[in-house]
């Protein structure tokens, strides 16, 4: 609460307290029974109150009995009657703060005293001899004294205008006060002829007044709610349409917000009408919605538009207006959107309006849009400093823009920019006019994309033939060089040198597509370090746009490449770019981009030359990349991603040579998994592969950055650890054994895997790679032989087989087919695509001829899409299982002789 509000409340409280004190000191009551009856009725009707719409206040009809008290009772009695009713009105049904109760009580006491004095002063001085006029004067005073203090406090606390609060929320009740005065006068008139008890018959009239209050205020509240809902509906419509613009053109989000703030502030300075201002705010967000009908590659093109592209772009004001016509805004948004590209001199589009024929909102929007377009980063150039933008805007005053609008922007643009920074934190649709031919508009503001200028050089036909022959020869040599090497770096280096003879450039960058990014593979020339550091997402910048749209671009702006800024300042030293996509057999493999210091330096001939060699170059890059991949595969294990045995020997020789020079030791560890064959036999090769990959990953992570980890083959791994001490080596072996045991347990859910490790140290155990590997391998096998318990972890004989069986889950009546791949006395493994839960009981049938060849088990392991491992019940007859195994083995041998199943399985 403000200081002014508190001060006013204190004054009112003091005045009311004085009145109440006077009433207490001068108490008198001639008819106590009548007084008490009036108080009781006043307390009753004080609960008939209504809440005022739009503010925090209520009104009651107890003022009728206060006016009646002025006629029938003394001032102290009237004070008690009125203040009692006010207290009840405050506490039912709400629980207000004490300060609110005191204020209402004192304000009512002061109002009662003022009205009482007006009534009796006019009577005592003989100024008014008509009792009805006396009562009307007293009612008017009571209305003012009762409502003005309350309205003042509301205005001070809610920061609203006192006049607007009084006229909007209180003044309408004045006739009801006059009506109440009439009712009070009528009661007083009848009391002169009959007893005062007849005044109680006025209660129905009071209730009627209360109901009229309620109905009127309910109507006001409903109308207010309807207006708010309509306003919110239009706001949500505007926001939804603005989101549609953002979905089409991601660069316009900040642009829309900035234009809205600028346009609103200019409209205020020019004292534009409220309806036009509302329309301008909506148009600032929606003026580019017509771009939804423009192809996206034109909107996001990071270069100048061609004449054909500009023709397509010019339809967006018309399409935007057609879209917004269906919204039916309550203010003129559509004319602003349709005319926001019109110019003051009549050279704009689409209608060619001039001067004040253009709506004021469109004049403001066009100037503000121009300012923001230059001051923001765009696809075809970087942002321009705001001061320079204002100079350009001033130059266009009277030509493109309204001089009044320009003058306001020139004077207040600094304050507007600060304001922008502070604020940053079912209708059937007809076909849109996307094929409309707009006759107005000569060219875009940035000019058309440059075309090759015709020169009237005099040259003989012999010179033309010679130039064409030289170009053909150069292209032939260039094509030959592209297929001469499988080295990507060498190919690109030779290409860049020879290309410069045909297409001059100051910088060249050849980007290779890696996933959704362009990575520079070869750069040379000016700012080569800068280009080498770029990582360009597809669709962004010149090169990203070319790769995404598979179209060349000539004389684009190099500065819009993501991440490109010069060291000397904000502006790029390179002024033009020529980019062509490199399309191979598998799509776009990269982009060739050339840059020059001069503006518009590249011509259509340059584009033709690059397009002539781009396909050949793309194929060469594809071949080189495949060669790199093959070369990498020759030294890398395909399953684990670790270096293979060949790479190990090369690296071990290099490490030994380095250790000889630096006189350092080197520890070689050879690791072999114990129990891995049982994993393949029991759980399948896919699970074995999972174990290998998991162990390889953790082995790599546990080693130092300069340690070398390789897979020798099968389940053998080698670690080369330069400078590893004896104590660290022994600790390392414990870690590796635990990693192997954990990997096996995570995949197979059994403690089935262990690790045998042999170590050899240079120079103590050998001087070259072969000696060290032999010694480490020998020690590894010695450790393996010392642990005979690891030789066979199964405990039951197993039969490898290939037999079609049927099985039926418990509770199901539908049999399922599967391939039995192995079986033992304790369980079997069935390959099937059926999904079974672990612990589910299953009935397995091994023969269609012999119903006794069946047993019951429980799903011990389920591999979705691969198969299930079934553990036989402990109650199964061992002789029965042996008979089943004999049948399976006999059937498998028969099919093996006929079809060779097992032989192929073993070979695989």
CSV table of N, CA, C and O in Angstrom, one decimal, residues 259-272 277 280 360-361 363-365 367-368 371 393 402 404-410 412-413 416 419:
chain,number,residue,atom,x,y,z
A,259,UNK,N,10.0,-5.8,-34.2
A,259,UNK,CA,9.1,-5.0,-35.0
A,259,UNK,C,7.9,-4.6,-34.2
A,259,UNK,O,7.4,-3.4,-34.4
A,260,UNK,N,7.3,-5.5,-33.4
A,260,UNK,CA,6.1,-5.1,-32.7
A,260,UNK,C,6.4,-4.0,-31.7
A,260,UNK,O,5.6,-3.1,-31.6
A,261,UNK,N,7.5,-4.0,-31.0
A,261,UNK,CA,7.8,-3.0,-30.0
A,261,UNK,C,8.1,-1.7,-30.7
A,261,UNK,O,7.5,-0.6,-30.3
A,262,UNK,N,8.9,-1.7,-31.8
A,262,UNK,CA,9.1,-0.4,-32.5
A,262,UNK,C,7.8,0.2,-33.0
A,262,UNK,O,7.6,1.4,-32.9
A,263,UNK,N,7.0,-0.7,-33.7
A,263,UNK,CA,5.8,-0.2,-34.3
A,263,UNK,C,4.8,0.4,-33.3
A,263,UNK,O,4.2,1.5,-33.5
A,264,UNK,N,4.7,-0.2,-32.2
A,264,UNK,CA,3.8,0.3,-31.1
A,264,UNK,C,4.3,1.6,-30.6
A,264,UNK,O,3.5,2.6,-30.4
A,265,UNK,N,5.6,1.8,-30.4
A,265,UNK,CA,6.1,3.0,-29.9
A,265,UNK,C,5.9,4.2,-30.9
A,265,UNK,O,5.6,5.3,-30.5
A,266,UNK,N,6.2,3.9,-32.2
A,266,UNK,CA,6.0,4.9,-33.2
A,266,UNK,C,4.5,5.3,-33.3
A,266,UNK,O,4.2,6.5,-33.4
A,267,UNK,N,3.6,4.4,-33.2
A,267,UNK,CA,2.2,4.7,-33.2
A,267,UNK,C,1.8,5.6,-32.1
A,267,UNK,O,1.0,6.5,-32.2
A,268,UNK,N,2.4,5.4,-30.9
A,268,UNK,CA,2.1,6.2,-29.7
A,268,UNK,C,2.6,7.7,-30.0
A,268,UNK,O,1.9,8.6,-29.7
A,269,UNK,N,3.8,7.8,-30.6
A,269,UNK,CA,4.3,9.1,-30.8
A,269,UNK,C,3.5,9.9,-31.9
A,269,UNK,O,3.3,11.1,-31.8
A,270,UNK,N,2.9,9.1,-32.9
A,270,UNK,CA,2.1,9.8,-33.9
A,270,UNK,C,0.7,9.9,-33.5
A,270,UNK,O,-0.1,10.4,-34.3
A,271,UNK,N,0.3,9.5,-32.3
A,271,UNK,CA,-1.0,9.6,-31.8
A,271,UNK,C,-2.0,8.9,-32.7
A,271,UNK,O,-3.1,9.4,-33.0
A,272,UNK,N,-1.7,7.7,-33.1
A,272,UNK,CA,-2.6,6.8,-33.9
A,272,UNK,C,-3.7,6.4,-33.0
A,272,UNK,O,-3.6,6.2,-31.8
A,277,UNK,N,-3.8,1.2,-33.6
A,277,UNK,CA,-2.7,0.7,-32.8
A,277,UNK,C,-2.9,-0.8,-32.5
A,277,UNK,O,-1.9,-1.6,-32.6
A,280,UNK,N,-2.1,-2.6,-35.6
A,280,UNK,CA,-0.6,-2.6,-35.9
A,280,UNK,C,0.1,-3.6,-35.1
A,280,UNK,O,1.0,-4.3,-35.5
A,360,UNK,N,-1.9,4.1,-42.4
A,360,UNK,CA,-0.8,4.6,-41.5
A,360,UNK,C,-0.1,3.4,-40.9
A,360,UNK,O,1.1,3.5,-40.7
A,361,UNK,N,-0.8,2.4,-40.5
A,361,UNK,CA,-0.2,1.2,-39.9
A,361,UNK,C,0.8,0.6,-40.8
A,361,UNK,O,1.9,0.1,-40.4
A,363,UNK,N,2.5,2.1,-43.3
A,363,UNK,CA,3.6,3.0,-43.4
A,363,UNK,C,4.6,2.8,-42.2
A,363,UNK,O,5.8,2.8,-42.4
A,364,UNK,N,4.0,2.7,-41.0
A,364,UNK,CA,4.9,2.5,-39.9
A,364,UNK,C,5.6,1.1,-40.0
A,364,UNK,O,6.8,1.0,-39.7
A,365,UNK,N,4.8,0.1,-40.3
A,365,UNK,CA,5.3,-1.2,-40.3
A,365,UNK,C,6.4,-1.4,-41.4
A,365,UNK,O,7.5,-2.0,-41.1
A,367,UNK,N,8.6,0.9,-42.5
A,367,UNK,CA,9.8,1.5,-42.1
A,367,UNK,C,10.5,0.8,-41.0
A,367,UNK,O,11.7,0.5,-41.0
A,368,UNK,N,9.7,0.3,-40.0
A,368,UNK,CA,10.2,-0.5,-38.9
A,368,UNK,C,10.8,-1.8,-39.4
A,368,UNK,O,11.8,-2.3,-38.9
A,371,UNK,N,14.1,-1.2,-41.0
A,371,UNK,CA,15.2,-1.0,-39.9
A,371,UNK,C,15.6,-2.3,-39.3
A,371,UNK,O,16.8,-2.5,-39.2
A,393,UNK,N,18.0,4.7,-43.6
A,393,UNK,CA,16.5,4.9,-43.5
A,393,UNK,C,16.2,6.4,-43.8
A,393,UNK,O,15.2,6.7,-44.5
A,402,UNK,N,7.4,7.1,-45.2
A,402,UNK,CA,6.7,8.3,-44.8
A,402,UNK,C,7.7,9.2,-44.0
A,402,UNK,O,8.3,8.7,-43.0
A,404,UNK,N,7.2,11.5,-41.8
A,404,UNK,CA,6.9,11.6,-40.4
A,404,UNK,C,7.3,10.4,-39.6
A,404,UNK,O,7.8,10.5,-38.5
A,405,UNK,N,7.1,9.2,-40.2
A,405,UNK,CA,7.5,8.0,-39.5
A,405,UNK,C,9.1,8.0,-39.3
A,405,UNK,O,9.6,7.6,-38.2
A,406,UNK,N,9.8,8.3,-40.4
A,406,UNK,CA,11.2,8.3,-40.3
A,406,UNK,C,11.7,9.3,-39.2
A,406,UNK,O,12.7,9.0,-38.5
A,407,UNK,N,11.1,10.5,-39.2
A,407,UNK,CA,11.5,11.5,-38.2
A,407,UNK,C,11.3,11.0,-36.8
A,407,UNK,O,12.2,11.2,-35.9
A,408,UNK,N,10.2,10.3,-36.5
A,408,UNK,CA,10.0,9.7,-35.1
A,408,UNK,C,11.1,8.7,-34.8
A,408,UNK,O,11.6,8.6,-33.7
A,409,UNK,N,11.4,7.8,-35.8
A,409,UNK,CA,12.4,6.8,-35.6
A,409,UNK,C,13.7,7.4,-35.4
A,409,UNK,O,14.5,7.0,-34.5
A,410,UNK,N,14.1,8.4,-36.1
A,410,UNK,CA,15.4,9.1,-36.0
A,410,UNK,C,15.5,9.7,-34.6
A,410,UNK,O,16.6,9.7,-34.1
A,412,UNK,N,13.8,8.8,-31.7
A,412,UNK,CA,13.6,8.0,-30.5
A,412,UNK,C,14.1,6.6,-30.7
A,412,UNK,O,13.8,5.7,-29.9
A,413,UNK,N,14.9,6.3,-31.7
A,413,UNK,CA,15.3,4.9,-31.9
A,413,UNK,C,16.2,4.3,-30.8
A,413,UNK,O,16.2,3.1,-30.5
A,416,UNK,N,13.9,3.3,-28.1
A,416,UNK,CA,13.1,2.1,-28.5
A,416,UNK,C,14.0,0.8,-28.5
A,416,UNK,O,13.5,-0.2,-28.1
A,419,UNK,N,14.2,-0.4,-25.0
A,419,UNK,CA,12.9,-1.0,-24.6
A,419,UNK,C,12.9,-2.4,-25.1
A,419,UNK,O,12.4,-3.3,-24.5
